[in-house]
Amino acid sequence: EVKVVESGGGSVETGGSLTLSCTASGFTFDGVDKGWYRLVPGNQCELVSSIGTDSSIYYQQSAKGRFTASQDKNTIYLKMDSLKPDDTSVYRCAAAQILPLKAQCGKNWNPFSAWGQGTQVTVSS
């Protein structure tokens, strides 16, 4: 079974840190984009960060300077520092040939895609 499994969400106060992790199962992260979306109003997902097949890293503007993406074999991480209440959301790991900046959460793309169930991040003021 092809899937990704996330962990690491939680509740912190403003300025706190969390690290999300996502592990691929049934496939490898080689040859695909992999990253993190967060749920926004309208049940849409916006890309927060991704790691490309060439190891290039994308950050959404709001994440630059605060979030750090990394990969260790078949697990990717998103270290989130200086968290703000606006960062509160459900974060979902995804993998596909190309990850668009915005997507319908959970949408299947050809020829391959995988979505995690999501992990809640709550930042209190």
XYZ file of N, CA and C in Angstrom:
375
model
N 0.845 -1.188 0.000
C 0.000 0.000 0.000
C 0.883 1.241 0.000
N 0.566 2.154 -0.890
C 1.312 3.405 -0.984
C 0.705 4.429 -0.046
N 1.481 4.962 0.851
C 0.969 5.981 1.752
C 2.115 6.755 2.368
N 1.755 7.884 2.971
C 2.689 8.649 3.778
C 2.068 8.817 5.148
N 2.890 8.789 6.168
C 2.414 8.864 7.538
C 3.104 10.024 8.242
N 2.283 10.930 8.782
C 2.823 12.117 9.438
C 2.815 11.953 10.947
N 3.653 12.741 11.580
C 3.635 12.860 13.029
C 4.246 14.193 13.408
N 4.041 14.598 14.646
C 4.746 15.751 15.150
C 3.925 16.997 15.388
N 2.649 16.981 15.073
C 1.843 18.162 15.354
C 1.645 18.346 16.842
N 0.965 19.418 17.199
C 0.697 19.661 18.605
C 0.285 21.090 18.847
N 0.289 21.464 20.119
C -0.100 22.810 20.529
C 1.071 23.497 21.203
N 1.335 24.711 20.770
C 2.410 25.501 21.370
C 1.941 26.934 21.507
N 2.681 27.716 22.267
C 2.409 29.137 22.370
C 3.165 29.891 21.280
N 2.752 31.106 21.056
C 3.438 31.952 20.076
C 4.931 31.983 20.363
N 5.705 31.795 19.310
C 7.150 31.766 19.448
C 7.735 30.387 19.653
N 6.872 29.420 19.851
C 7.324 28.055 20.079
C 7.739 27.350 18.797
N 8.143 26.103 18.941
C 8.636 25.320 17.816
C 7.980 23.940 17.789
N 7.834 23.427 16.590
C 7.384 22.060 16.378
C 8.129 21.499 15.171
N 8.312 20.200 15.166
C 8.889 19.541 14.002
C 7.939 18.469 13.520
N 7.539 18.582 12.265
C 6.688 17.583 11.638
C 7.564 16.585 10.891
N 7.148 15.339 10.866
C 7.853 14.335 10.071
C 6.850 13.567 9.215
N 7.340 13.062 8.109
C 6.494 12.343 7.156
C 7.319 11.216 6.553
N 6.837 10.011 6.693
C 7.556 8.845 6.196
C 6.776 8.168 5.089
N 7.460 7.886 3.997
C 6.843 7.192 2.868
C 6.808 5.692 3.136
N 5.717 5.090 2.743
C 5.559 3.645 2.899
C 5.022 3.067 1.597
N 5.673 2.018 1.092
C 5.229 1.406 -0.160
C 5.814 2.057 -1.393
N 6.600 3.101 -1.206
C 7.288 3.761 -2.314
C 8.471 4.531 -1.718
N 9.272 5.124 -2.570
C 10.375 5.945 -2.071
C 10.159 7.391 -2.529
N 10.775 8.307 -1.790
C 10.677 9.715 -2.141
C 11.561 10.076 -3.341
N 12.394 9.132 -3.787
C 13.235 9.405 -4.946
C 12.366 9.629 -6.177
N 12.675 10.676 -6.909
C 11.982 10.879 -8.171
C 10.638 11.562 -8.083
N 10.245 12.015 -6.887
C 8.993 12.754 -6.744
C 9.211 13.997 -5.891
N 8.325 14.972 -6.080
C 8.280 16.097 -5.160
C 7.593 15.639 -3.876
N 8.010 16.172 -2.742
C 7.398 15.819 -1.475
C 7.384 17.064 -0.592
N 6.338 17.210 0.179
C 6.273 18.417 0.971
C 5.050 18.476 1.861
N 4.764 19.700 2.300
C 3.724 19.939 3.284
C 2.740 20.989 2.787
N 1.468 20.637 2.881
C 0.387 21.574 2.631
C -0.287 21.908 3.959
N -0.976 23.053 3.980
C -1.858 23.310 5.108
C -3.229 23.695 4.584
N -4.197 23.308 5.398
C -5.595 23.517 5.044
C -5.954 24.982 5.203
N -6.606 25.529 4.190
C -7.086 26.914 4.239
C -8.582 26.898 3.976
N -9.280 28.005 4.251
C -10.737 28.032 4.034
C -11.123 27.586 2.634
N -12.260 26.895 2.538
C -12.718 26.362 1.268
C -12.225 24.961 1.019
N -11.681 24.347 2.085
C -11.141 22.988 1.996
C -10.064 22.889 0.916
N -9.331 23.945 0.772
C -8.209 23.935 -0.141
C -6.912 23.775 0.652
N -5.888 23.353 -0.046
C -4.582 23.200 0.567
C -3.583 24.113 -0.127
N -2.793 24.811 0.635
C -1.724 25.619 0.062
C -0.375 25.036 0.470
N 0.538 25.053 -0.477
C 1.843 24.452 -0.246
C 2.671 25.341 0.672
N 3.129 24.772 1.750
C 3.957 25.501 2.713
C 5.439 25.328 2.378
N 5.823 24.106 2.062
C 7.217 23.815 1.746
C 7.282 22.505 0.981
N 8.272 22.394 0.123
C 8.458 21.143 -0.607
C 9.929 20.942 -0.925
N 10.262 19.696 -1.176
C 11.607 19.318 -1.609
C 11.468 18.663 -2.969
N 12.164 19.198 -3.948
C 12.075 18.689 -5.301
C 12.967 17.488 -5.532
N 12.842 16.921 -6.716
C 13.648 15.756 -7.057
C 15.132 16.096 -7.135
N 15.412 17.384 -7.360
C 16.815 17.830 -7.402
C 17.275 18.378 -6.058
N 16.473 18.123 -5.019
C 16.737 18.574 -3.648
C 16.549 20.065 -3.448
N 16.004 20.746 -4.449
C 15.686 22.158 -4.266
C 14.546 22.264 -3.264
N 14.526 23.354 -2.525
C 13.526 23.523 -1.481
C 12.710 24.784 -1.744
N 11.408 24.630 -1.647
C 10.489 25.753 -1.787
C 9.895 26.066 -0.424
N 9.754 27.372 -0.132
C 9.052 27.830 1.054
C 8.013 28.864 0.647
N 6.843 28.737 1.184
C 5.851 29.801 1.060
C 6.427 31.043 1.724
N 6.065 32.211 1.223
C 6.638 33.445 1.737
C 6.523 33.545 3.256
N 5.379 33.165 3.808
C 5.168 33.296 5.250
C 6.051 32.353 6.061
N 6.598 31.345 5.406
C 7.414 30.354 6.100
C 8.912 30.657 6.011
N 9.271 31.513 5.094
C 10.696 31.793 4.891
C 11.326 32.382 6.147
N 12.477 31.844 6.508
C 13.198 32.322 7.678
C 12.731 31.712 8.988
N 11.594 31.012 8.947
C 11.077 30.397 10.177
C 10.996 28.883 10.093
N 10.731 28.367 8.909
C 10.575 26.925 8.719
C 11.790 26.383 7.972
N 12.178 25.143 8.304
C 13.303 24.491 7.648
C 12.905 23.089 7.229
N 12.989 22.827 5.932
C 12.667 21.503 5.412
C 13.943 20.686 5.255
N 13.824 19.382 5.504
C 14.972 18.503 5.328
C 14.476 17.098 5.009
N 15.418 16.271 4.585
C 15.077 14.890 4.221
C 16.170 13.953 4.692
N 15.745 12.815 5.190
C 16.673 11.751 5.540
C 16.094 10.471 4.960
N 16.600 10.084 3.804
C 16.119 8.898 3.096
C 14.625 9.017 2.840
N 13.823 8.163 3.414
C 12.400 8.147 3.108
C 11.544 8.895 4.121
N 12.169 9.815 4.832
C 11.426 10.658 5.761
C 11.786 12.118 5.501
N 10.766 12.957 5.462
C 11.016 14.385 5.366
C 10.561 15.047 6.660
N 11.153 16.198 6.922
C 10.877 16.924 8.145
C 10.572 18.376 7.819
N 9.770 18.972 8.673
C 9.549 20.410 8.605
C 9.700 20.954 10.013
N 10.811 21.631 10.259
C 11.040 22.247 11.558
C 10.458 23.644 11.505
N 9.529 23.900 12.402
C 8.816 25.174 12.419
C 9.189 25.932 13.678
N 9.854 27.049 13.504
C 10.253 27.903 14.616
C 9.471 29.209 14.575
N 9.546 29.929 15.680
C 8.877 31.235 15.769
C 7.432 31.144 15.301
N 6.736 30.160 15.782
C 5.368 29.925 15.330
C 4.438 31.058 15.750
N 3.463 31.331 14.874
C 2.493 32.398 15.091
C 1.086 31.798 15.075
N 0.124 32.476 15.669
C -1.254 31.972 15.608
C -1.740 31.731 14.176
N -1.274 32.536 13.228
C -1.667 32.346 11.828
C -1.170 31.024 11.248
N -0.226 30.374 11.912
C 0.271 29.076 11.439
C -0.671 27.933 11.828
N -1.641 28.227 12.659
C -2.581 27.199 13.091
C -3.332 26.626 11.902
N -3.279 25.317 11.765
C -3.960 24.635 10.665
C -3.728 23.132 10.782
N -4.338 22.389 9.886
C -3.994 20.981 9.687
C -2.949 20.929 8.591
N -1.844 20.281 8.871
C -0.747 20.161 7.915
C -0.761 18.746 7.339
N -0.706 18.668 6.020
C -0.766 17.381 5.348
C 0.462 17.175 4.481
N 1.084 16.034 4.654
C 2.211 15.646 3.815
C 1.682 15.122 2.486
N 2.399 15.413 1.422
C 1.984 14.923 0.109
C 3.210 14.646 -0.746
N 3.034 13.761 -1.709
C 4.092 13.443 -2.662
C 3.460 13.235 -4.024
N 4.125 13.722 -5.045
C 3.638 13.576 -6.413
C 4.770 13.957 -7.348
N 4.555 13.746 -8.639
C 5.595 14.139 -9.597
C 5.867 15.634 -9.482
N 4.816 16.414 -9.400
C 4.933 17.855 -9.194
C 3.862 18.264 -8.200
N 4.234 19.006 -7.179
C 3.272 19.505 -6.201
C 2.886 20.938 -6.568
N 1.623 21.184 -6.856
C 1.211 22.557 -7.173
C 1.164 23.422 -5.919
N 1.211 24.744 -6.128
C 1.199 25.648 -4.990
C -0.138 25.603 -4.250
N -1.213 25.377 -4.976
C -2.526 25.246 -4.354
C -3.207 24.018 -4.938
N -3.976 23.345 -4.101
C -4.614 22.117 -4.558
C -5.857 21.834 -3.735
N -6.727 21.056 -4.320
C -7.823 20.495 -3.546
C -7.207 19.434 -2.639
N -7.399 19.557 -1.337
C -6.776 18.635 -0.400
C -7.137 17.192 -0.737
N -6.111 16.352 -0.808
C -6.349 14.939 -1.049
C -6.544 14.553 -2.488
N -6.442 15.526 -3.382
C -6.664 15.227 -4.808
C -5.616 14.257 -5.318
N -6.083 13.279 -6.096
C -5.159 12.323 -6.708
C -4.704 12.853 -8.049
N -3.404 12.807 -8.260
C -2.835 13.230 -9.535
C -2.230 12.045 -10.245
N -2.329 12.041 -11.555
C -1.665 11.011 -12.356
C -0.239 11.436 -12.625
N 0.675 10.500 -12.748
C 0.501 9.064 -12.539
C 0.633 8.606 -11.096
N 0.997 9.534 -10.222
C 1.250 9.114 -8.846
C 0.986 10.246 -7.876
N 0.411 9.938 -6.739
C 0.300 10.886 -5.637
C 0.012 10.128 -4.355
N 0.380 10.753 -3.263
C 0.107 10.181 -1.949
C -0.124 11.327 -0.982
N -1.119 11.212 -0.140
C -1.451 12.226 0.848
C -1.509 11.588 2.228
N -1.036 12.312 3.210
C -1.220 11.884 4.575
C -2.565 12.339 5.107
N -2.917 11.853 6.272
C -4.207 12.191 6.869
C -4.201 13.583 7.475
N -3.033 14.063 7.812
C -2.933 15.397 8.381
C -2.598 15.366 9.866
N -1.927 16.404 10.308
C -1.595 16.551 11.716
C -1.906 17.997 12.119
N -2.551 18.160 13.259
C -2.990 19.476 13.704
C -1.837 20.240 14.348
N -1.699 21.485 13.922
C -0.767 22.423 14.561
C -1.603 23.579 15.092
N -1.503 23.812 16.384
C -2.249 24.895 17.028
C -1.276 25.804 17.758
N -1.329 27.091 17.432
C -0.455 28.071 18.066
C -1.333 29.079 18.788
N -1.169 29.164 20.083
C -1.981 30.072 20.880
C -1.222 31.367 21.146
N -1.993 32.428 21.289
C -1.370 33.744 21.516
C -1.151 33.993 22.997
